[in-house]
Amino acid sequence: MAQLKVEDIRAMSDDQMDDAVLNLKKERFNLRFQRATGQLENTSRLKEARRDIARIKTIAAQKRAKKK
């Protein structure tokens, strides 16, 4: 999965954001196992996945704050 752009995330619905976070968490889990077994080739993807999760959560929080 490529790094997510802020514009793409802002266009997502709340459910889509939740699904994206869940998928990224699963991917991150799998990447950690690959790293532990020495099979991980793209080590920077771990950092990217972590930042994508944070980016989505931040934008979701901003959307919730605007709704109030």
GROMACS .gro file of N, CA and C in nm:
model
  204
    1MET      N    1   0.084  -0.118   0.000
    1MET     CA    2   0.000   0.000   0.000
    1MET      C    3   0.089   0.124   0.000
    2ALA      N    4   0.061   0.214  -0.090
    2ALA     CA    5   0.141   0.336  -0.099
    2ALA      C    6   0.104   0.433   0.012
    3GLN      N    7   0.193   0.525   0.036
    3GLN     CA    8   0.168   0.624   0.139
    3GLN      C    9   0.044   0.705   0.102
    4LEU      N   10  -0.041   0.728   0.200
    4LEU     CA   11  -0.166   0.798   0.177
    4LEU      C   12  -0.145   0.949   0.175
    5LYS      N   13  -0.214   1.014   0.086
    5LYS     CA   14  -0.209   1.160   0.076
    5LYS      C   15  -0.317   1.220   0.165
    6VAL      N   16  -0.292   1.337   0.218
    6VAL     CA   17  -0.387   1.403   0.307
    6VAL      C   18  -0.519   1.429   0.235
    7GLU      N   19  -0.513   1.469   0.109
    7GLU     CA   20  -0.635   1.498   0.034
    7GLU      C   21  -0.721   1.372   0.021
    8ASP      N   22  -0.655   1.257  -0.002
    8ASP     CA   23  -0.728   1.131  -0.015
    8ASP      C   24  -0.795   1.093   0.117
    9ILE      N   25  -0.725   1.116   0.226
    9ILE     CA   26  -0.780   1.081   0.357
    9ILE      C   27  -0.899   1.171   0.390
   10ARG      N   28  -0.887   1.301   0.362
   10ARG     CA   29  -0.996   1.395   0.389
   10ARG      C   30  -1.122   1.359   0.309
   11ALA      N   31  -1.104   1.298   0.192
   11ALA     CA   32  -1.218   1.260   0.109
   11ALA      C   33  -1.288   1.133   0.159
   12MET      N   34  -1.225   1.061   0.251
   12MET     CA   35  -1.282   0.937   0.302
   12MET      C   36  -1.395   0.965   0.402
   13SER      N   37  -1.489   0.871   0.409
   13SER     CA   38  -1.592   0.877   0.513
   13SER      C   39  -1.532   0.822   0.643
   14ASP      N   40  -1.606   0.836   0.751
   14ASP     CA   41  -1.558   0.786   0.880
   14ASP      C   42  -1.535   0.635   0.876
   15ASP      N   43  -1.629   0.564   0.811
   15ASP     CA   44  -1.616   0.418   0.802
   15ASP      C   45  -1.494   0.379   0.718
   16GLN      N   46  -1.470   0.451   0.612
   16GLN     CA   47  -1.354   0.423   0.528
   16GLN      C   48  -1.225   0.446   0.606
   17MET      N   49  -1.223   0.551   0.688
   17MET     CA   50  -1.104   0.578   0.770
   17MET      C   51  -1.081   0.465   0.870
   18ASP      N   52  -1.189   0.419   0.932
   18ASP     CA   53  -1.177   0.308   1.028
   18ASP      C   54  -1.122   0.183   0.959
   19ASP      N   55  -1.174   0.155   0.839
   19ASP     CA   56  -1.126   0.038   0.764
   19ASP      C   57  -0.980   0.053   0.726
   20ALA      N   58  -0.941   0.174   0.685
   20ALA     CA   59  -0.801   0.198   0.647
   20ALA      C   60  -0.708   0.178   0.766
   21VAL      N   61  -0.748   0.228   0.883
   21VAL     CA   62  -0.665   0.211   1.003
   21VAL      C   63  -0.653   0.063   1.037
   22LEU      N   64  -0.764  -0.009   1.029
   22LEU     CA   65  -0.761  -0.152   1.059
   22LEU      C   66  -0.669  -0.227   0.963
   23ASN      N   67  -0.677  -0.196   0.834
   23ASN     CA   68  -0.591  -0.261   0.736
   23ASN      C   69  -0.444  -0.227   0.759
   24LEU      N   70  -0.416  -0.102   0.793
   24LEU     CA   71  -0.278  -0.062   0.819
   24LEU      C   72  -0.223  -0.130   0.944
   25LYS      N   73  -0.307  -0.148   1.045
   25LYS     CA   74  -0.263  -0.217   1.166
   25LYS      C   75  -0.231  -0.364   1.136
   26LYS      N   76  -0.312  -0.426   1.052
   26LYS     CA   77  -0.286  -0.565   1.012
   26LYS      C   78  -0.155  -0.574   0.934
   27GLU      N   79  -0.138  -0.478   0.842
   27GLU     CA   80  -0.015  -0.475   0.762
   27GLU      C   81   0.107  -0.457   0.854
   28ARG      N   82   0.096  -0.366   0.949
   28ARG     CA   83   0.206  -0.339   1.041
   28ARG      C   84   0.240  -0.464   1.123
   29PHE      N   85   0.137  -0.537   1.167
   29PHE     CA   86   0.156  -0.662   1.240
   29PHE      C   87   0.235  -0.761   1.156
   30ASN      N   88   0.195  -0.776   1.029
   30ASN     CA   89   0.264  -0.868   0.939
   30ASN      C   90   0.407  -0.823   0.911
   31LEU      N   91   0.427  -0.694   0.897
   31LEU     CA   92   0.561  -0.642   0.874
   31LEU      C   93   0.653  -0.668   0.993
   32ARG      N   94   0.598  -0.656   1.113
   32ARG     CA   95   0.679  -0.683   1.232
   32ARG      C   96   0.722  -0.829   1.236
   33PHE      N   97   0.634  -0.919   1.197
   33PHE     CA   98   0.671  -1.061   1.193
   33PHE      C   99   0.776  -1.088   1.087
   34GLN      N  100   0.761  -1.022   0.972
   34GLN     CA  101   0.861  -1.039   0.866
   34GLN      C  102   0.997  -0.990   0.913
   35ARG      N  103   0.997  -0.878   0.985
   35ARG     CA  104   1.124  -0.825   1.036
   35ARG      C  105   1.186  -0.922   1.136
   36ALA      N  106   1.104  -0.980   1.222
   36ALA     CA  107   1.155  -1.071   1.324
   36ALA      C  108   1.212  -1.199   1.264
   37THR      N  109   1.157  -1.243   1.151
   37THR     CA  110   1.205  -1.365   1.088
   37THR      C  111   1.309  -1.337   0.979
   38GLY      N  112   1.343  -1.210   0.961
   38GLY     CA  113   1.445  -1.176   0.863
   38GLY      C  114   1.396  -1.174   0.720
   39GLN      N  115   1.266  -1.170   0.697
   39GLN     CA  116   1.211  -1.172   0.562
   39GLN      C  117   1.174  -1.034   0.510
   40LEU      N  118   1.182  -0.932   0.594
   40LEU     CA  119   1.140  -0.798   0.555
   40LEU      C  120   1.245  -0.733   0.466
   41GLU      N  121   1.203  -0.695   0.344
   41GLU     CA  122   1.295  -0.632   0.250
   41GLU      C  123   1.287  -0.480   0.258
   42ASN      N  124   1.166  -0.426   0.269
   42ASN     CA  125   1.147  -0.281   0.271
   42ASN      C  126   1.124  -0.237   0.415
   43THR      N  127   1.231  -0.211   0.486
   43THR     CA  128   1.219  -0.178   0.629
   43THR      C  129   1.152  -0.043   0.652
   44SER      N  130   1.157   0.045   0.556
   44SER     CA  131   1.096   0.177   0.574
   44SER      C  132   0.944   0.169   0.574
   45ARG      N  133   0.888   0.060   0.524
   45ARG     CA  134   0.741   0.047   0.519
   45ARG      C  135   0.681   0.043   0.660
   46LEU      N  136   0.754  -0.008   0.757
   46LEU     CA  137   0.706  -0.007   0.895
   46LEU      C  138   0.681   0.136   0.942
   47LYS      N  139   0.776   0.222   0.918
   47LYS     CA  140   0.765   0.362   0.958
   47LYS      C  141   0.651   0.430   0.882
   48GLU      N  142   0.641   0.403   0.752
   48GLU     CA  143   0.535   0.463   0.671
   48GLU      C  144   0.396   0.421   0.720
   49ALA      N  145   0.380   0.293   0.753
   49ALA     CA  146   0.251   0.243   0.801
   49ALA      C  147   0.215   0.310   0.933
   50ARG      N  148   0.312   0.323   1.021
   50ARG     CA  149   0.286   0.387   1.150
   50ARG      C  150   0.243   0.533   1.131
   51ARG      N  151   0.309   0.601   1.041
   51ARG     CA  152   0.276   0.742   1.015
   51ARG      C  153   0.141   0.756   0.944
   52ASP      N  154   0.109   0.662   0.855
   52ASP     CA  155  -0.022   0.665   0.789
   52ASP      C  156  -0.134   0.648   0.890
   53ILE      N  157  -0.116   0.558   0.985
   53ILE     CA  158  -0.216   0.538   1.090
   53ILE      C  159  -0.235   0.668   1.167
   54ALA      N  160  -0.126   0.730   1.207
   54ALA     CA  161  -0.134   0.855   1.282
   54ALA      C  162  -0.200   0.965   1.199
   55ARG      N  163  -0.167   0.970   1.071
   55ARG     CA  164  -0.224   1.072   0.982
   55ARG      C  165  -0.376   1.057   0.973
   56ILE      N  166  -0.423   0.933   0.956
   56ILE     CA  167  -0.567   0.908   0.946
   56ILE      C  168  -0.636   0.943   1.077
   57LYS      N  169  -0.578   0.901   1.189
   57LYS     CA  170  -0.639   0.930   1.318
   57LYS      C  171  -0.645   1.080   1.346
   58THR      N  172  -0.544   1.153   1.306
   58THR     CA  173  -0.541   1.298   1.326
   58THR      C  174  -0.651   1.365   1.245
   59ILE      N  175  -0.664   1.328   1.120
   59ILE     CA  176  -0.767   1.389   1.034
   59ILE      C  177  -0.906   1.351   1.083
   60ALA      N  178  -0.923   1.227   1.130
   60ALA     CA  179  -1.053   1.185   1.184
   60ALA      C  180  -1.089   1.268   1.308
   61ALA      N  181  -0.992   1.295   1.392
   61ALA     CA  182  -1.016   1.376   1.511
   61ALA      C  183  -1.051   1.519   1.472
   62GLN      N  184  -0.987   1.572   1.369
   62GLN     CA  185  -1.017   1.707   1.322
   62GLN      C  186  -1.161   1.713   1.268
   63LYS      N  187  -1.202   1.609   1.196
   63LYS     CA  188  -1.339   1.606   1.144
   63LYS      C  189  -1.440   1.601   1.257
   64ARG      N  190  -1.411   1.519   1.359
   64ARG     CA  191  -1.503   1.510   1.473
   64ARG      C  192  -1.512   1.643   1.546
   65ALA      N  193  -1.402   1.714   1.558
   65ALA     CA  194  -1.401   1.843   1.628
   65ALA      C  195  -1.482   1.947   1.550
   66LYS      N  196  -1.480   1.940   1.418
   66LYS     CA  197  -1.557   2.034   1.337
   66LYS      C  198  -1.707   2.009   1.349
   67LYS      N  199  -1.746   1.883   1.368
   67LYS     CA  200  -1.888   1.847   1.376
   67LYS      C  201  -1.953   1.901   1.503
   68LYS      N  202  -1.873   1.922   1.606
   68LYS     CA  203  -1.931   1.967   1.733
   68LYS      C  204  -1.967   2.110   1.734
   0.00000   0.00000   0.00000
